[in-house]
Coordinates of C-alpha atoms in Angstrom, one line a residue:
X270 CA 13.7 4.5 -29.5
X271 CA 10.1 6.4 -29.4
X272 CA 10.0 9.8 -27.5
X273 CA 7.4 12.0 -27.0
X274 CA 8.2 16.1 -26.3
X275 CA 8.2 15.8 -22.7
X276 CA 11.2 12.9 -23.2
X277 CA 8.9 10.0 -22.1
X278 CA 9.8 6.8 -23.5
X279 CA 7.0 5.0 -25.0
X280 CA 6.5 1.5 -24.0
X281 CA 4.0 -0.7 -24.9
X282 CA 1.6 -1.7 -21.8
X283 CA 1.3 -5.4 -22.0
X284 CA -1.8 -7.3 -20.3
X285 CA -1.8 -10.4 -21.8
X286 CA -4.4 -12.5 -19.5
X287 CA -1.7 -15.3 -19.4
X288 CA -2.3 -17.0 -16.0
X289 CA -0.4 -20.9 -16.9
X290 CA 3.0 -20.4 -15.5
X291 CA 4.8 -22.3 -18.3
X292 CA 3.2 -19.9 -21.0
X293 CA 4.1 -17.2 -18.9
X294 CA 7.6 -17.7 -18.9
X295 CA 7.7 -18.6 -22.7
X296 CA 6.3 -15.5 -23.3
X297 CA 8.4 -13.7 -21.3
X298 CA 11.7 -15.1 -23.2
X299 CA 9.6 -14.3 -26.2
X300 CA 9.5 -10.4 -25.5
X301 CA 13.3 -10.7 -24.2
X302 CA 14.4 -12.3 -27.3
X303 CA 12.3 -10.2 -29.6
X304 CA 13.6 -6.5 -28.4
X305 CA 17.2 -8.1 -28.3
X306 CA 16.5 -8.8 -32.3
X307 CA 14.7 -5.3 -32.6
X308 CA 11.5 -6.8 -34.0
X309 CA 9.7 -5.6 -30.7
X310 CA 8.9 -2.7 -28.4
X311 CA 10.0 -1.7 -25.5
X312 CA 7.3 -3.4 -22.7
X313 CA 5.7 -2.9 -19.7
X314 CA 3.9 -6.6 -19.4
X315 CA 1.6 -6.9 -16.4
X316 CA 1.3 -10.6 -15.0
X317 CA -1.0 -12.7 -12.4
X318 CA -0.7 -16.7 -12.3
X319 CA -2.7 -19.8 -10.9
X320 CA -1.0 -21.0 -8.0
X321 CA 2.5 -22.1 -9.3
X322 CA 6.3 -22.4 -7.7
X323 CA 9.1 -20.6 -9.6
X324 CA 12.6 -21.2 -8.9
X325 CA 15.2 -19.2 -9.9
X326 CA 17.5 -20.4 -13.3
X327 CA 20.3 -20.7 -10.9
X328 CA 18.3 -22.7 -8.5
X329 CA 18.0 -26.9 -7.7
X330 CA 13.9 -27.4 -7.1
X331 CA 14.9 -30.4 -4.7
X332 CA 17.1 -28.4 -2.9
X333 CA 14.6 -25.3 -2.1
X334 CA 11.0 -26.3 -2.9
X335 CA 9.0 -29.0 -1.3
X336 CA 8.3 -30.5 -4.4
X337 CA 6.5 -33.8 -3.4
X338 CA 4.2 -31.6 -1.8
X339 CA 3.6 -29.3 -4.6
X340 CA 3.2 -32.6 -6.6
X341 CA 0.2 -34.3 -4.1
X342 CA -1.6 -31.0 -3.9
X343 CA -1.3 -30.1 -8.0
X344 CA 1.0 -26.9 -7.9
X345 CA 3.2 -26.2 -11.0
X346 CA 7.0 -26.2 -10.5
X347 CA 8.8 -23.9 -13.3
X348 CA 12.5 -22.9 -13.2
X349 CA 12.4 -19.2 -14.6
X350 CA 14.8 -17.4 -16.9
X351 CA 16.0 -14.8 -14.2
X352 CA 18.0 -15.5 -11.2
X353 CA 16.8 -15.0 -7.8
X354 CA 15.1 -17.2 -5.0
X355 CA 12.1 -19.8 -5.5
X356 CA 9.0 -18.0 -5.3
X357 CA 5.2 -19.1 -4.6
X358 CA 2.6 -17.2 -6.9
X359 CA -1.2 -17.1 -7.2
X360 CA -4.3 -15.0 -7.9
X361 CA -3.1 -12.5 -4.4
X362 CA 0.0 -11.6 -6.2
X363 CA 1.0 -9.9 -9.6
X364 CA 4.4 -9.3 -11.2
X365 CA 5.8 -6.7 -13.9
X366 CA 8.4 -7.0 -16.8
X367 CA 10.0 -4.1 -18.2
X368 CA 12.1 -5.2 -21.3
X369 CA 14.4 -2.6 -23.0
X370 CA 17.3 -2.2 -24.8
X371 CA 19.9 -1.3 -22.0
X372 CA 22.5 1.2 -23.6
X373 CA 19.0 3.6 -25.0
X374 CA 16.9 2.8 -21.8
X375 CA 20.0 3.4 -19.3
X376 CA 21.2 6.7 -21.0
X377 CA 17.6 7.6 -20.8
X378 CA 17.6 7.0 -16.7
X379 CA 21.2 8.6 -16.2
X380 CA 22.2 5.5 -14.8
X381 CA 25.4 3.3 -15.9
X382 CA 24.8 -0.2 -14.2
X383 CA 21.9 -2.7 -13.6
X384 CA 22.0 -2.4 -10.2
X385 CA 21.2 1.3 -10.2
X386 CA 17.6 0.2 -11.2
X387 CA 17.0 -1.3 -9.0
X388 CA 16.4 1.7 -6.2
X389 CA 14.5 3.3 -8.9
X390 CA 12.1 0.9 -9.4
X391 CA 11.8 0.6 -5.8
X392 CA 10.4 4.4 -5.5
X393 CA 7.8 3.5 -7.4
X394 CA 6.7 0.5 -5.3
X395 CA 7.2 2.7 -2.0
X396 CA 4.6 5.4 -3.9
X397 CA 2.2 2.7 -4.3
X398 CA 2.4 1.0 -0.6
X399 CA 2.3 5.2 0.3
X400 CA -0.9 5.2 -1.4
X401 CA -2.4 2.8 1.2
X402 CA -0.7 4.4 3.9
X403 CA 2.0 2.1 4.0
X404 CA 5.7 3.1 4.8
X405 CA 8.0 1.1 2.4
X406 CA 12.2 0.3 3.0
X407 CA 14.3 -0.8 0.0
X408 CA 15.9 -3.3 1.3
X409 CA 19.3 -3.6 -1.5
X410 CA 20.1 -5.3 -3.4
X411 CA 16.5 -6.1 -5.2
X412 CA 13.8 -6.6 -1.7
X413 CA 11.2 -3.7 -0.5
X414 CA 9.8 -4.5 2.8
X415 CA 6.7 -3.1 5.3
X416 CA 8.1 -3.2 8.6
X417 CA 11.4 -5.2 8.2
X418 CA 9.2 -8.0 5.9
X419 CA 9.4 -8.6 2.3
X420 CA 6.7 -7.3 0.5
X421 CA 8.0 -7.0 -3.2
X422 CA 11.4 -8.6 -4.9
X423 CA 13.2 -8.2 -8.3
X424 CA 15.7 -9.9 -10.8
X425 CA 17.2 -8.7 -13.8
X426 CA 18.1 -10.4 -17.1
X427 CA 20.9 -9.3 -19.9
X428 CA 20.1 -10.8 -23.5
X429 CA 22.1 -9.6 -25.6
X430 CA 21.2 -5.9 -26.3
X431 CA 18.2 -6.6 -24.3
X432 CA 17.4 -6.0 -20.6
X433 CA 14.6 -7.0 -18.4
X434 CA 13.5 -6.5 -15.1
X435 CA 11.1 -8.1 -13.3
X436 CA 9.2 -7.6 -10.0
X437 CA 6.9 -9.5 -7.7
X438 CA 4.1 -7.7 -5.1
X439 CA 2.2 -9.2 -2.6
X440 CA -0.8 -8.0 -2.0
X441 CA -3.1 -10.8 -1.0
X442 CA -1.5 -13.9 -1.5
X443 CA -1.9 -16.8 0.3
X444 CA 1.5 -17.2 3.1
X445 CA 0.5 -20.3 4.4
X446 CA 1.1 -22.0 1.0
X447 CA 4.1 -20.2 0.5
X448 CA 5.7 -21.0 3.6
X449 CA 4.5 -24.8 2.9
X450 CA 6.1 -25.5 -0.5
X451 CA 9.0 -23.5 -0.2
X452 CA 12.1 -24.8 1.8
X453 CA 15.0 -22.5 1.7
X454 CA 18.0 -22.7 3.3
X455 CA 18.9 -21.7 6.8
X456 CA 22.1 -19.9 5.3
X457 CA 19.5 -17.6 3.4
X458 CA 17.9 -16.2 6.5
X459 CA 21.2 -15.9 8.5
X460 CA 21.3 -12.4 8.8
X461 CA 17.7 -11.5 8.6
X462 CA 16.4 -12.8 12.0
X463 CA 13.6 -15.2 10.3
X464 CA 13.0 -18.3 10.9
X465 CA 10.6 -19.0 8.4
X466 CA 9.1 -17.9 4.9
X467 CA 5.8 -17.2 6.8
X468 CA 8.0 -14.9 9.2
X469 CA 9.9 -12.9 6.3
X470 CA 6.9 -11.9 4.2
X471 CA 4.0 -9.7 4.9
X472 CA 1.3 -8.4 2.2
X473 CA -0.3 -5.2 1.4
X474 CA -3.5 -6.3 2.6
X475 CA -2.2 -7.7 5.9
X476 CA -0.5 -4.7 6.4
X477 CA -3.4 -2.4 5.9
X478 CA -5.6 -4.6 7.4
X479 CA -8.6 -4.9 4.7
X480 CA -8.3 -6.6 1.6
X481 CA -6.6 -4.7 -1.5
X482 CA -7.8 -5.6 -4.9
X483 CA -5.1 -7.0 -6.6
X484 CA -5.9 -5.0 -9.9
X485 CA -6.4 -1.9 -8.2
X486 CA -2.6 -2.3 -6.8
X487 CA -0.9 -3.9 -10.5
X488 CA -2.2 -0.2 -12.1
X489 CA -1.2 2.3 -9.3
X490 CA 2.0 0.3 -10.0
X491 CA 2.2 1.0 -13.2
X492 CA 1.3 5.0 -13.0
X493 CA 3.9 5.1 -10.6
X494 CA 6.4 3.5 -12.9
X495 CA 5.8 5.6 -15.9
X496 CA 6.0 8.6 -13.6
X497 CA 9.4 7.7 -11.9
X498 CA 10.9 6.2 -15.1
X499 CA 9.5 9.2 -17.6
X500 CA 7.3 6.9 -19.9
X501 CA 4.5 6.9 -21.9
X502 CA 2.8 3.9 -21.5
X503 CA 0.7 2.9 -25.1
X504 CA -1.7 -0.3 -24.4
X505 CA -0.8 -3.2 -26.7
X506 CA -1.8 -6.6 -27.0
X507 CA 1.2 -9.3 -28.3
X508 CA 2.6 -9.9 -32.1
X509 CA 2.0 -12.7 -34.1
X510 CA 6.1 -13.3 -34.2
X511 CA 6.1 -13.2 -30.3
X512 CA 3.4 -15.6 -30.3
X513 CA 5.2 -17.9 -32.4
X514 CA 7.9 -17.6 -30.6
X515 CA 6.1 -18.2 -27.4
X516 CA 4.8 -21.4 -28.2
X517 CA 7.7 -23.0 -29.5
X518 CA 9.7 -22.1 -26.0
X519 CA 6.4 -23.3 -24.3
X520 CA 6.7 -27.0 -26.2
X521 CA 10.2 -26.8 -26.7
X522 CA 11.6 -25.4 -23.4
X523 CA 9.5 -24.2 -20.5
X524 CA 6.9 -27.2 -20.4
X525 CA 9.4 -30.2 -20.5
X526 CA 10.5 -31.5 -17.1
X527 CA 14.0 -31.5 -18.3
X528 CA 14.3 -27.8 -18.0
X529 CA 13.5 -27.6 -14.3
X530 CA 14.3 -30.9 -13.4
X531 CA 17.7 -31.2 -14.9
X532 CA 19.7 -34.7 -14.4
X533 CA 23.2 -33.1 -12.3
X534 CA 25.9 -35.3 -11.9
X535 CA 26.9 -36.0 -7.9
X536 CA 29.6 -33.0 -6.9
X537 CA 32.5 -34.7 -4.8
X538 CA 32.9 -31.1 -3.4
X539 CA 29.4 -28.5 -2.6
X540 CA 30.7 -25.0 -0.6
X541 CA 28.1 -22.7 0.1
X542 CA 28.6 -18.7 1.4
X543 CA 26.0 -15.9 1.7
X544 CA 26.8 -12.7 -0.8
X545 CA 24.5 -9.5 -0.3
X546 CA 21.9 -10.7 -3.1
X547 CA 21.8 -14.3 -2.1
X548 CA 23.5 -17.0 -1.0
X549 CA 25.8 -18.9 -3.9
X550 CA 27.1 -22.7 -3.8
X551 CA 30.1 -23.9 -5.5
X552 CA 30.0 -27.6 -6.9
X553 CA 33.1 -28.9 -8.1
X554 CA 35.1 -32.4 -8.5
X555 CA 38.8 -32.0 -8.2
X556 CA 41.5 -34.3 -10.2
X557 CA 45.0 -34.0 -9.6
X558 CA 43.8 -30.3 -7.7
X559 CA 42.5 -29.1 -10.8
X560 CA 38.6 -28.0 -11.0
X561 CA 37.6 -31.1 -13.5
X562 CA 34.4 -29.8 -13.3
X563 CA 32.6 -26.8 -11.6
X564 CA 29.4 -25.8 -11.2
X565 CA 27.6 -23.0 -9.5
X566 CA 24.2 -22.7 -8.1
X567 CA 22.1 -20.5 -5.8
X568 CA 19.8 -17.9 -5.7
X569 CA 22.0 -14.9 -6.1
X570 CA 21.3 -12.4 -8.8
X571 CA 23.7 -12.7 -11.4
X572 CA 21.5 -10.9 -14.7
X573 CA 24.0 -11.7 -17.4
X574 CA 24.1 -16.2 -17.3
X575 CA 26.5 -15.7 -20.7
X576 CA 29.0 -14.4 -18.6
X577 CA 29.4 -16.9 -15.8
X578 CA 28.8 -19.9 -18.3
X579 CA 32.2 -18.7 -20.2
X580 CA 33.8 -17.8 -16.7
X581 CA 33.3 -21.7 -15.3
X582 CA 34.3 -23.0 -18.9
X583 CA 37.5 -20.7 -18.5
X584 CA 38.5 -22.2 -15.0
X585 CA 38.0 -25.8 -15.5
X586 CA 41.7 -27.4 -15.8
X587 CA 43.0 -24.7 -13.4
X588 CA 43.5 -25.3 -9.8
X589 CA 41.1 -23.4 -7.1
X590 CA 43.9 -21.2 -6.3
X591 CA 44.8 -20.3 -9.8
X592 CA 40.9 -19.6 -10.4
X593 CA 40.5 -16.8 -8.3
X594 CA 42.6 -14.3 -10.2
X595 CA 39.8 -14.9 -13.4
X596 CA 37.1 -15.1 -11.1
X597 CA 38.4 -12.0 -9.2
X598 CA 38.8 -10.4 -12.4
X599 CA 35.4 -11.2 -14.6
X600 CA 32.3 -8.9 -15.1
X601 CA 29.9 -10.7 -12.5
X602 CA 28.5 -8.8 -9.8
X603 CA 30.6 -7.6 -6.6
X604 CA 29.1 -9.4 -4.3
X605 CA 28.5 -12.5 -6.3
X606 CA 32.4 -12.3 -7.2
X607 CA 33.6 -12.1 -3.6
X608 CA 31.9 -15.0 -2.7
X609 CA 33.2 -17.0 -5.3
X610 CA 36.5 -15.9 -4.3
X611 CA 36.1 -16.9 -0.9
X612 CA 34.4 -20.6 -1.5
X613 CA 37.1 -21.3 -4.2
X614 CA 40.0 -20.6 -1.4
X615 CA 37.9 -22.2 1.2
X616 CA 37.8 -25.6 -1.5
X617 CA 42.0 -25.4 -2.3
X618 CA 42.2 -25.1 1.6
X619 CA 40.3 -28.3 1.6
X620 CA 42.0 -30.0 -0.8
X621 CA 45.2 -28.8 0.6
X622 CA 44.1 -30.5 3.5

């Protein structure tokens, strides 16, 4: 990994100009893949999109967007990569993607686990709102807010060797939309005191009170980012491999309806709970009180999917009861752990029943 004398890390600054949501994702599994296979750099991509709907990869779109609205008034729907809640983007908002290799990047940071970036990247987004005058709380596990509202939100995503994390900042986006086309549930606000979307979020601009320039923002960002995380930021465009790559996940993956329109079968059994990152929903059919099939869904932020696809596959056959110790015992976040634990004794209670 590229250091400089000062120990900066050098990453690659990535403005690629790619506003269709679809592409934007393809690319973004692109990069992912690409430093997980060493073939490319280390990344800071910055990111704006046309008006669009992303929904977490742990997410149903029927069950948290408005999608016939989204449909009548010509907004994309995409499911991303990265866990987390559905999100409305357009031309008032801009996102950021640092990809890495974790055991380098994390050595470099003095940190052991994901979720210690988290706070770190946060500093940098409380420098920028400090910039405008604006006081900024991290709000754990991945939310920075202006007065008790969300003004900027993260996910993370383990590939292999490779890391990612990514982060969303209003600045001038449009609320109304938002709270129009998105529809979550009323367990998600439970313990915020909203009622609403519109209620939650605030942006820089309305909390300055003049309108910020979106660009202005997306590069304070990024100074402040290569100042807190001690990099050297080199301005690159993309490689022909991660353009191939690209647009065979664009035609192959991220523009088929399939991939955020799944077909799910129908769950005899669907528990829900609220865990510090999100709240989590446990599908399941039950033969003979065993877990014939299982299924879980949300928008919690689980980064590593490899892990909870061979933790289901390891508790199907075994009852709820006996698939708590596993569950109890597997590499999946705290919070997201305990609230498996709870819904699966809250199902054999059920079924007990």
């Amino acid at each position: 990994m590229p250091t400089t004398a000062r120990s900066r890390l050098v990453f690659r600054l990535l403005e690629d100009g790619i506003t269709d949501p679809f592409h934007h994702f393809a690319v973004e599994e692109a990069l992912l893949r690409g430093v997980d296979q060493g073939t490319s750099p280390n990344t800071l991509r910055l990111r704006r999109s046309v008006p669009s709907v992303w929904i977490g990869v742990y997410q149903e779109a029927m069950e948290d967007v408005d999608v016939d609205h989204c449909r009548r008034h010509g907004i994309p729907i995409v499911r991303r990569y990265n866990p987390g809640g559905a999100v409305y983007q357009d031309e008032g908002s801009f996102c950021f993607s640092l990809f890495f290799r974790q055991v380098p990047f994390f050595e470099h940071l003095g940190i052991a686990e994901p979720l210690e970036l988290y706070p770190l990247v946060a500093e940098a987004v409380a420098l920028t709102c400090a910039d405008y005058g604006q006081k900024v709380s991290f709000s754990p596990t991945n939310d920075c807010t202006i007065a008790g509202r969300k003004v900027y939100g993260s996910a993370q995503v383990k590939w292999g060797e490779a890391f990612v994390h990514s982060g969303t900042f209003l600045v001038a986006t449009d609320c109304a939309v938002m709270d129009r086309v998105l529809r979550p549930s009323r367990l998600k606000f439970a313990d915020k005191g909203f009622n609403s979307v519109r209620e939650r979020v605030i942006t820089l601009s309305e909390a300055v009170g003049r309108p910020i320039p979106v660009q202005e923002v997306m590069h304070k960002l990024a100074r402040h980012l290569a100042r807190q995380l001690r990099l050297e930021l080199e301005p690159g465009e993309l490689l022909a491999g991660e353009q191939a790559v690209s647009q065979g996940l664009l035609e192959n993956k991220y523009s088929r309806a399939e991939w955020t329109f799944p077909t799910r079968p129908t769950y005899r059994s669907v528990l829900s709970t609220k865990a510090q990152s999100g709240v989590v929903t446990l599908a399941a059919d039950l033969q003979d009180g065993l877990l014939r099939a299982v299924e879980v869904r949300g928008d919690f932020l689980a980064p590593d999917q490899a892990e909870l696809a061979c933790l289901l596959a390891s508790i199907r056959g075994l009852s709820p009861t006996a698939a708590v110790t596993p569950v109890a015992e597997s590499q999946l976040p705290a919070d997201v752990r305990e609230a498996l634990v709870r819904l699966l004794k809250e199902l054999a209670a059920g079924d007990a029943g």
